[in-house]
Amino acid sequence: MSYDFDKVIERRNTNCEKWDAMGEDVLPMWVADMDFEVLPEILEAVKKRAGHAVYGYTRFSDKYYDAVISWVKRRHNWNIKKEWIVYSPGIVTGLNLIVKALNQVGDKIIIQTPVYYPFFRAIENNGFRVLRNPLKFENGKYKMDFEDLEKKLKDKRVKTLILCSPHNPVGRVWTKEELKKLGDLCLENGVTVVSDEIHSDIIYKENEHTTFGAISKDFENNSIVCISASKTFNLAGLRTSSLIIPNKELRRKVINVIESIGNAEPNAFSECASVAAYNHGEQWLSELMDYLKENLNFMKKYISENMPYVKVIEPEGTYLAWLDFSALKMDPRELHEFILKKAKVWLDEGYIFGDEGNGFERINLACPRSILKEGLERINKAIKQSKE
Ligand SMILES: Cc1ncc(COP(=O)(O)O)c(C=O)c1O
């Protein structure tokens, strides 16, 4: 291993969303960014850019587009074109703009709950309605409910489905067959698929991510695929993502909304960071995945030896794990408060991902193993004490 993922980096007092939002006695394992240093080439590129001390309006050069196009081809076997790539600062921003572009007030948008909570906000804050197609949880595994989906797609107020692929928080890497079935149903019913693939590079070895747009020309034409180097390479604070919109008409609609809020220019550090990540990051990413897998195995072993009543929903992708605490028989809010206030560990509340998340909490595994160990020990100790 040539990169040091065990290194603990002090992140407090850096205006860090994850570490500075709560008291110093709380260990944060919630929001999805990583406690690891970036790839050295990214740091070098940002330093070099910072050294040229003029930070005026910025545009992407062909280097940026080539890096994105090449990454998507190399890693996901999809040939995309420069003009399909639309800049958005973040994917959440992008989703807010996309739903506005594709819907009229009162329309319903399908999401597969439990799911990343900003999906609800992107829909509801813009005057649209959430239509849930809850995942089925069978024998410890989450699956799509196609029967329910087929019914919901028939609703005339549905024009958009937001797909989380891989799925946060349940960690499923959808198979090509599952995606094909979903995509065919959407096509039959004239519903556009917005595929949030921000986690698509964080895939554990035995699984394979299928990018939605690459499945067929029809799917390519009926979808918007959202990607970013931010999750993969820990660049969330640089605010850069790509909305891939092959369909010209859809693209025009989205660009119109982007222009309506004057949000067309990237920040001065995002190009060099993304280019360095995409062009030099493969070895780092491969070692990161090995480290995350070891963290996952460490957690599974710790839980089975010390807290066997907690069930780990094994993720196929993402550095997040969905933990089932329902055996503790606590009210969802009480459970979260207990872990936060008694164990002093900040996980993400299961219930914010939808009612289907009641009894669950989401943990972020992208941290040095010593931090993961500390977090698990704190939770174990608090539960043991509460039972005494
Ligand atoms: C599914 C999903 N989409 C989007 C985001 C956030 O993306 P951004 O920071 O680009 O808005 C996250 C972050 O956790 C996520 O899990």
PDB file of N, CA, C and O and ligand atoms in Angstrom, residues 30-33 88-95 115-119 163-169 196-199 226-228 230-231 235-237 239-242 318-320 348 353 362, ligand 1:
ATOM      1  N   TRP A  30     -21.068  11.054  10.126  1.00  0.00           N
ATOM      2  CA  TRP A  30     -22.343  11.265   9.416  1.00  0.00           C
ATOM      3  C   TRP A  30     -22.132  11.645   7.962  1.00  0.00           C
ATOM      4  O   TRP A  30     -21.985  10.768   7.122  1.00  0.00           O
ATOM      5  N   VAL A  31     -22.067  12.969   7.661  1.00  0.00           N
ATOM      6  CA  VAL A  31     -22.121  13.435   6.270  1.00  0.00           C
ATOM      7  C   VAL A  31     -21.075  12.707   5.405  1.00  0.00           C
ATOM      8  O   VAL A  31     -20.000  12.329   5.897  1.00  0.00           O
ATOM      9  N   ALA A  32     -21.405  12.539   4.113  1.00  0.00           N
ATOM     10  CA  ALA A  32     -20.556  11.710   3.252  1.00  0.00           C
ATOM     11  C   ALA A  32     -19.384  12.487   2.658  1.00  0.00           C
ATOM     12  O   ALA A  32     -19.376  12.835   1.480  1.00  0.00           O
ATOM     13  N   ASP A  33     -18.393  12.803   3.503  1.00  0.00           N
ATOM     14  CA  ASP A  33     -17.071  13.103   2.955  1.00  0.00           C
ATOM     15  C   ASP A  33     -16.058  12.279   3.716  1.00  0.00           C
ATOM     16  O   ASP A  33     -16.393  11.615   4.702  1.00  0.00           O
ATOM     17  N   SER A  88     -22.436  21.774 -12.975  1.00  0.00           N
ATOM     18  CA  SER A  88     -23.262  22.169 -11.832  1.00  0.00           C
ATOM     19  C   SER A  88     -22.343  22.181 -10.622  1.00  0.00           C
ATOM     20  O   SER A  88     -21.487  21.310 -10.499  1.00  0.00           O
ATOM     21  N   PRO A  89     -22.497  23.141  -9.711  1.00  0.00           N
ATOM     22  CA  PRO A  89     -21.577  23.163  -8.568  1.00  0.00           C
ATOM     23  C   PRO A  89     -21.644  21.862  -7.767  1.00  0.00           C
ATOM     24  O   PRO A  89     -20.621  21.280  -7.417  1.00  0.00           O
ATOM     25  N   GLY A  90     -22.844  21.426  -7.470  1.00  0.00           N
ATOM     26  CA  GLY A  90     -22.994  20.156  -6.752  1.00  0.00           C
ATOM     27  C   GLY A  90     -24.110  19.385  -7.412  1.00  0.00           C
ATOM     28  O   GLY A  90     -24.896  19.951  -8.195  1.00  0.00           O
ATOM     29  N   ILE A  91     -24.198  18.122  -7.081  1.00  0.00           N
ATOM     30  CA  ILE A  91     -25.278  17.324  -7.672  1.00  0.00           C
ATOM     31  C   ILE A  91     -26.613  17.691  -7.044  1.00  0.00           C
ATOM     32  O   ILE A  91     -27.641  17.710  -7.727  1.00  0.00           O
ATOM     33  N   VAL A  92     -26.596  18.031  -5.763  1.00  0.00           N
ATOM     34  CA  VAL A  92     -27.864  18.437  -5.143  1.00  0.00           C
ATOM     35  C   VAL A  92     -28.390  19.711  -5.825  1.00  0.00           C
ATOM     36  O   VAL A  92     -29.576  19.808  -6.144  1.00  0.00           O
ATOM     37  N   THR A  93     -27.486  20.652  -6.077  1.00  0.00           N
ATOM     38  CA  THR A  93     -27.902  21.849  -6.827  1.00  0.00           C
ATOM     39  C   THR A  93     -28.475  21.406  -8.170  1.00  0.00           C
ATOM     40  O   THR A  93     -29.541  21.859  -8.602  1.00  0.00           O
ATOM     41  N   GLY A  94     -27.754  20.510  -8.825  1.00  0.00           N
ATOM     42  CA  GLY A  94     -28.181  20.017 -10.131  1.00  0.00           C
ATOM     43  C   GLY A  94     -29.573  19.399 -10.076  1.00  0.00           C
ATOM     44  O   GLY A  94     -30.418  19.669 -10.930  1.00  0.00           O
ATOM     45  N   LEU A  95     -29.828  18.591  -9.055  1.00  0.00           N
ATOM     46  CA  LEU A  95     -31.139  17.931  -8.955  1.00  0.00           C
ATOM     47  C   LEU A  95     -32.254  18.957  -8.778  1.00  0.00           C
ATOM     48  O   LEU A  95     -33.325  18.846  -9.379  1.00  0.00           O
ATOM     49  N   VAL A 115     -34.133   6.796   0.997  1.00  0.00           N
ATOM     50  CA  VAL A 115     -33.179   7.350   0.035  1.00  0.00           C
ATOM     51  C   VAL A 115     -32.586   8.670   0.541  1.00  0.00           C
ATOM     52  O   VAL A 115     -33.176   9.340   1.413  1.00  0.00           O
ATOM     53  N   TYR A 116     -31.440   9.014  -0.031  1.00  0.00           N
ATOM     54  CA  TYR A 116     -30.707  10.250   0.275  1.00  0.00           C
ATOM     55  C   TYR A 116     -31.685  11.407   0.462  1.00  0.00           C
ATOM     56  O   TYR A 116     -32.397  11.796  -0.478  1.00  0.00           O
ATOM     57  N   TYR A 117     -31.718  11.971   1.673  1.00  0.00           N
ATOM     58  CA  TYR A 117     -32.808  12.891   2.039  1.00  0.00           C
ATOM     59  C   TYR A 117     -32.902  14.167   1.195  1.00  0.00           C
ATOM     60  O   TYR A 117     -34.008  14.699   1.034  1.00  0.00           O
ATOM     61  N   PRO A 118     -31.812  14.713   0.631  1.00  0.00           N
ATOM     62  CA  PRO A 118     -32.009  15.905  -0.218  1.00  0.00           C
ATOM     63  C   PRO A 118     -32.891  15.652  -1.447  1.00  0.00           C
ATOM     64  O   PRO A 118     -33.368  16.612  -2.055  1.00  0.00           O
ATOM     65  N   PHE A 119     -33.130  14.390  -1.806  1.00  0.00           N
ATOM     66  CA  PHE A 119     -34.064  14.127  -2.912  1.00  0.00           C
ATOM     67  C   PHE A 119     -35.459  14.658  -2.542  1.00  0.00           C
ATOM     68  O   PHE A 119     -36.139  15.264  -3.368  1.00  0.00           O
ATOM     69  N   LEU A 163     -33.263   8.332  -9.682  1.00  0.00           N
ATOM     70  CA  LEU A 163     -32.670   7.031  -9.329  1.00  0.00           C
ATOM     71  C   LEU A 163     -31.379   7.299  -8.550  1.00  0.00           C
ATOM     72  O   LEU A 163     -30.597   8.163  -8.936  1.00  0.00           O
ATOM     73  N   CYS A 164     -31.171   6.543  -7.483  1.00  0.00           N
ATOM     74  CA  CYS A 164     -29.918   6.691  -6.736  1.00  0.00           C
ATOM     75  C   CYS A 164     -29.088   5.443  -7.038  1.00  0.00           C
ATOM     76  O   CYS A 164     -29.425   4.350  -6.595  1.00  0.00           O
ATOM     77  N   SER A 165     -28.018   5.610  -7.813  1.00  0.00           N
ATOM     78  CA  SER A 165     -27.308   4.454  -8.364  1.00  0.00           C
ATOM     79  C   SER A 165     -25.795   4.669  -8.349  1.00  0.00           C
ATOM     80  O   SER A 165     -25.294   5.447  -9.149  1.00  0.00           O
ATOM     81  N   PRO A 166     -25.061   3.996  -7.461  1.00  0.00           N
ATOM     82  CA  PRO A 166     -25.494   3.117  -6.383  1.00  0.00           C
ATOM     83  C   PRO A 166     -26.373   3.851  -5.359  1.00  0.00           C
ATOM     84  O   PRO A 166     -26.373   5.068  -5.304  1.00  0.00           O
ATOM     85  N   HIS A 167     -27.075   3.031  -4.580  1.00  0.00           N
ATOM     86  CA  HIS A 167     -28.102   3.582  -3.712  1.00  0.00           C
ATOM     87  C   HIS A 167     -27.558   3.963  -2.332  1.00  0.00           C
ATOM     88  O   HIS A 167     -26.985   3.138  -1.633  1.00  0.00           O
ATOM     89  N   ASN A 168     -27.785   5.213  -1.992  1.00  0.00           N
ATOM     90  CA  ASN A 168     -27.497   5.723  -0.658  1.00  0.00           C
ATOM     91  C   ASN A 168     -28.835   5.861   0.049  1.00  0.00           C
ATOM     92  O   ASN A 168     -29.707   6.559  -0.479  1.00  0.00           O
ATOM     93  N   PRO A 169     -29.092   5.242   1.188  1.00  0.00           N
ATOM     94  CA  PRO A 169     -28.125   4.653   2.112  1.00  0.00           C
ATOM     95  C   PRO A 169     -27.983   3.130   2.061  1.00  0.00           C
ATOM     96  O   PRO A 169     -27.160   2.601   2.804  1.00  0.00           O
ATOM     97  N   ASP A 196     -28.640   9.647 -10.335  1.00  0.00           N
ATOM     98  CA  ASP A 196     -27.593  10.247  -9.500  1.00  0.00           C
ATOM     99  C   ASP A 196     -26.525   9.173  -9.255  1.00  0.00           C
ATOM    100  O   ASP A 196     -26.725   8.242  -8.485  1.00  0.00           O
ATOM    101  N   GLU A 197     -25.396   9.321  -9.961  1.00  0.00           N
ATOM    102  CA  GLU A 197     -24.343   8.296  -9.899  1.00  0.00           C
ATOM    103  C   GLU A 197     -23.101   8.832  -9.191  1.00  0.00           C
ATOM    104  O   GLU A 197     -21.973   8.452  -9.506  1.00  0.00           O
ATOM    105  N   ILE A 198     -23.318   9.680  -8.214  1.00  0.00           N
ATOM    106  CA  ILE A 198     -22.177  10.274  -7.511  1.00  0.00           C
ATOM    107  C   ILE A 198     -21.300   9.212  -6.829  1.00  0.00           C
ATOM    108  O   ILE A 198     -20.099   9.395  -6.676  1.00  0.00           O
ATOM    109  N   HIS A 199     -21.914   8.087  -6.442  1.00  0.00           N
ATOM    110  CA  HIS A 199     -21.138   7.031  -5.761  1.00  0.00           C
ATOM    111  C   HIS A 199     -20.618   5.957  -6.725  1.00  0.00           C
ATOM    112  O   HIS A 199     -20.132   4.921  -6.287  1.00  0.00           O
ATOM    113  N   CYS A 226     -25.842  12.058 -13.417  1.00  0.00           N
ATOM    114  CA  CYS A 226     -25.104  13.048 -12.615  1.00  0.00           C
ATOM    115  C   CYS A 226     -23.866  12.388 -12.001  1.00  0.00           C
ATOM    116  O   CYS A 226     -23.997  11.392 -11.283  1.00  0.00           O
ATOM    117  N   ILE A 227     -22.703  12.942 -12.306  1.00  0.00           N
ATOM    118  CA  ILE A 227     -21.461  12.378 -11.757  1.00  0.00           C
ATOM    119  C   ILE A 227     -20.573  13.505 -11.213  1.00  0.00           C
ATOM    120  O   ILE A 227     -20.775  14.677 -11.515  1.00  0.00           O
ATOM    121  N   SER A 228     -19.573  13.089 -10.445  1.00  0.00           N
ATOM    122  CA  SER A 228     -18.639  14.074  -9.888  1.00  0.00           C
ATOM    123  C   SER A 228     -17.403  13.360  -9.366  1.00  0.00           C
ATOM    124  O   SER A 228     -17.488  12.205  -8.940  1.00  0.00           O
ATOM    125  N   SER A 230     -16.168  14.486  -6.799  1.00  0.00           N
ATOM    126  CA  SER A 230     -16.183  14.976  -5.412  1.00  0.00           C
ATOM    127  C   SER A 230     -16.261  13.857  -4.381  1.00  0.00           C
ATOM    128  O   SER A 230     -15.564  13.901  -3.370  1.00  0.00           O
ATOM    129  N   LYS A 231     -17.118  12.863  -4.623  1.00  0.00           N
ATOM    130  CA  LYS A 231     -17.255  11.778  -3.649  1.00  0.00           C
ATOM    131  C   LYS A 231     -16.035  10.864  -3.743  1.00  0.00           C
ATOM    132  O   LYS A 231     -15.423  10.503  -2.752  1.00  0.00           O
ATOM    133  N   LEU A 235     -13.503  15.857  -2.858  1.00  0.00           N
ATOM    134  CA  LEU A 235     -13.391  17.239  -3.315  1.00  0.00           C
ATOM    135  C   LEU A 235     -14.699  18.017  -3.122  1.00  0.00           C
ATOM    136  O   LEU A 235     -14.921  19.023  -3.788  1.00  0.00           O
ATOM    137  N   ALA A 236     -15.552  17.538  -2.206  1.00  0.00           N
ATOM    138  CA  ALA A 236     -16.900  18.126  -2.111  1.00  0.00           C
ATOM    139  C   ALA A 236     -16.864  19.637  -1.894  1.00  0.00           C
ATOM    140  O   ALA A 236     -17.729  20.365  -2.383  1.00  0.00           O
ATOM    141  N   GLY A 237     -15.854  20.115  -1.162  1.00  0.00           N
ATOM    142  CA  GLY A 237     -15.766  21.554  -0.880  1.00  0.00           C
ATOM    143  C   GLY A 237     -15.401  22.391  -2.100  1.00  0.00           C
ATOM    144  O   GLY A 237     -15.471  23.616  -2.051  1.00  0.00           O
ATOM    145  N   ARG A 239     -16.990  22.094  -4.964  1.00  0.00           N
ATOM    146  CA  ARG A 239     -18.252  22.360  -5.641  1.00  0.00           C
ATOM    147  C   ARG A 239     -18.170  22.189  -7.160  1.00  0.00           C
ATOM    148  O   ARG A 239     -18.327  23.162  -7.912  1.00  0.00           O
ATOM    149  N   THR A 240     -17.933  20.985  -7.612  1.00  0.00           N
ATOM    150  CA  THR A 240     -17.922  20.741  -9.060  1.00  0.00           C
ATOM    151  C   THR A 240     -18.535  19.391  -9.390  1.00  0.00           C
ATOM    152  O   THR A 240     -18.094  18.367  -8.867  1.00  0.00           O
ATOM    153  N   SER A 241     -19.517  19.404 -10.262  1.00  0.00           N
ATOM    154  CA  SER A 241     -20.060  18.132 -10.731  1.00  0.00           C
ATOM    155  C   SER A 241     -20.504  18.285 -12.181  1.00  0.00           C
ATOM    156  O   SER A 241     -20.561  19.397 -12.706  1.00  0.00           O
ATOM    157  N   SER A 242     -20.780  17.157 -12.802  1.00  0.00           N
ATOM    158  CA  SER A 242     -21.162  17.164 -14.219  1.00  0.00           C
ATOM    159  C   SER A 242     -22.523  16.512 -14.391  1.00  0.00           C
ATOM    160  O   SER A 242     -22.747  15.403 -13.894  1.00  0.00           O
ATOM    161  N   THR A 318     -20.496   2.441  -2.263  1.00  0.00           N
ATOM    162  CA  THR A 318     -20.537   3.595  -1.349  1.00  0.00           C
ATOM    163  C   THR A 318     -19.687   3.300  -0.106  1.00  0.00           C
ATOM    164  O   THR A 318     -19.494   2.141   0.249  1.00  0.00           O
ATOM    165  N   TYR A 319     -19.242   4.379   0.561  1.00  0.00           N
ATOM    166  CA  TYR A 319     -18.498   4.164   1.810  1.00  0.00           C
ATOM    167  C   TYR A 319     -19.397   4.374   3.019  1.00  0.00           C
ATOM    168  O   TYR A 319     -18.954   4.728   4.100  1.00  0.00           O
ATOM    169  N   LEU A 320     -20.687   4.141   2.791  1.00  0.00           N
ATOM    170  CA  LEU A 320     -21.668   4.306   3.850  1.00  0.00           C
ATOM    171  C   LEU A 320     -22.224   2.937   4.196  1.00  0.00           C
ATOM    172  O   LEU A 320     -22.289   2.072   3.330  1.00  0.00           O
ATOM    173  N   ASP A 348     -25.938   9.434  10.789  1.00  0.00           N
ATOM    174  CA  ASP A 348     -27.095  10.065  10.147  1.00  0.00           C
ATOM    175  C   ASP A 348     -28.353   9.303  10.555  1.00  0.00           C
ATOM    176  O   ASP A 348     -28.394   8.066  10.486  1.00  0.00           O
ATOM    177  N   PHE A 353     -34.218   9.508   5.899  1.00  0.00           N
ATOM    178  CA  PHE A 353     -34.210   8.918   4.553  1.00  0.00           C
ATOM    179  C   PHE A 353     -35.612   8.423   4.169  1.00  0.00           C
ATOM    180  O   PHE A 353     -35.783   7.779   3.147  1.00  0.00           O
ATOM    181  N   ARG A 362     -27.190   5.561   9.648  1.00  0.00           N
ATOM    182  CA  ARG A 362     -26.177   5.389   8.595  1.00  0.00           C
ATOM    183  C   ARG A 362     -24.810   5.825   9.115  1.00  0.00           C
ATOM    184  O   ARG A 362     -24.673   6.894   9.678  1.00  0.00           O
TER     185      ARG A 362
HETATM  186  C1  LIG B   1     -26.686  10.241  -3.640  1.00  0.00           C
HETATM  187  C2  LIG B   1     -26.006  11.540  -3.383  1.00  0.00           C
HETATM  188  N1  LIG B   1     -26.173  12.558  -4.242  1.00  0.00           N
HETATM  189  C3  LIG B   1     -25.571  13.747  -4.056  1.00  0.00           C
HETATM  190  C4  LIG B   1     -24.756  13.966  -2.950  1.00  0.00           C
HETATM  191  C5  LIG B   1     -24.148  15.307  -2.716  1.00  0.00           C
HETATM  192  O1  LIG B   1     -23.652  15.823  -3.862  1.00  0.00           O
HETATM  193  P1  LIG B   1     -23.115  17.318  -3.969  1.00  0.00           P
HETATM  194  O2  LIG B   1     -22.219  17.576  -2.816  1.00  0.00           O
HETATM  195  O3  LIG B   1     -22.410  17.292  -5.280  1.00  0.00           O
HETATM  196  O4  LIG B   1     -24.310  18.184  -3.964  1.00  0.00           O
HETATM  197  C6  LIG B   1     -24.539  12.931  -2.046  1.00  0.00           C
HETATM  198  C7  LIG B   1     -23.697  13.158  -0.872  1.00  0.00           C
HETATM  199  O5  LIG B   1     -23.682  12.405   0.053  1.00  0.00           O
HETATM  200  C8  LIG B   1     -25.185  11.698  -2.261  1.00  0.00           C
HETATM  201  O6  LIG B   1     -25.025  10.683  -1.428  1.00  0.00           O
END
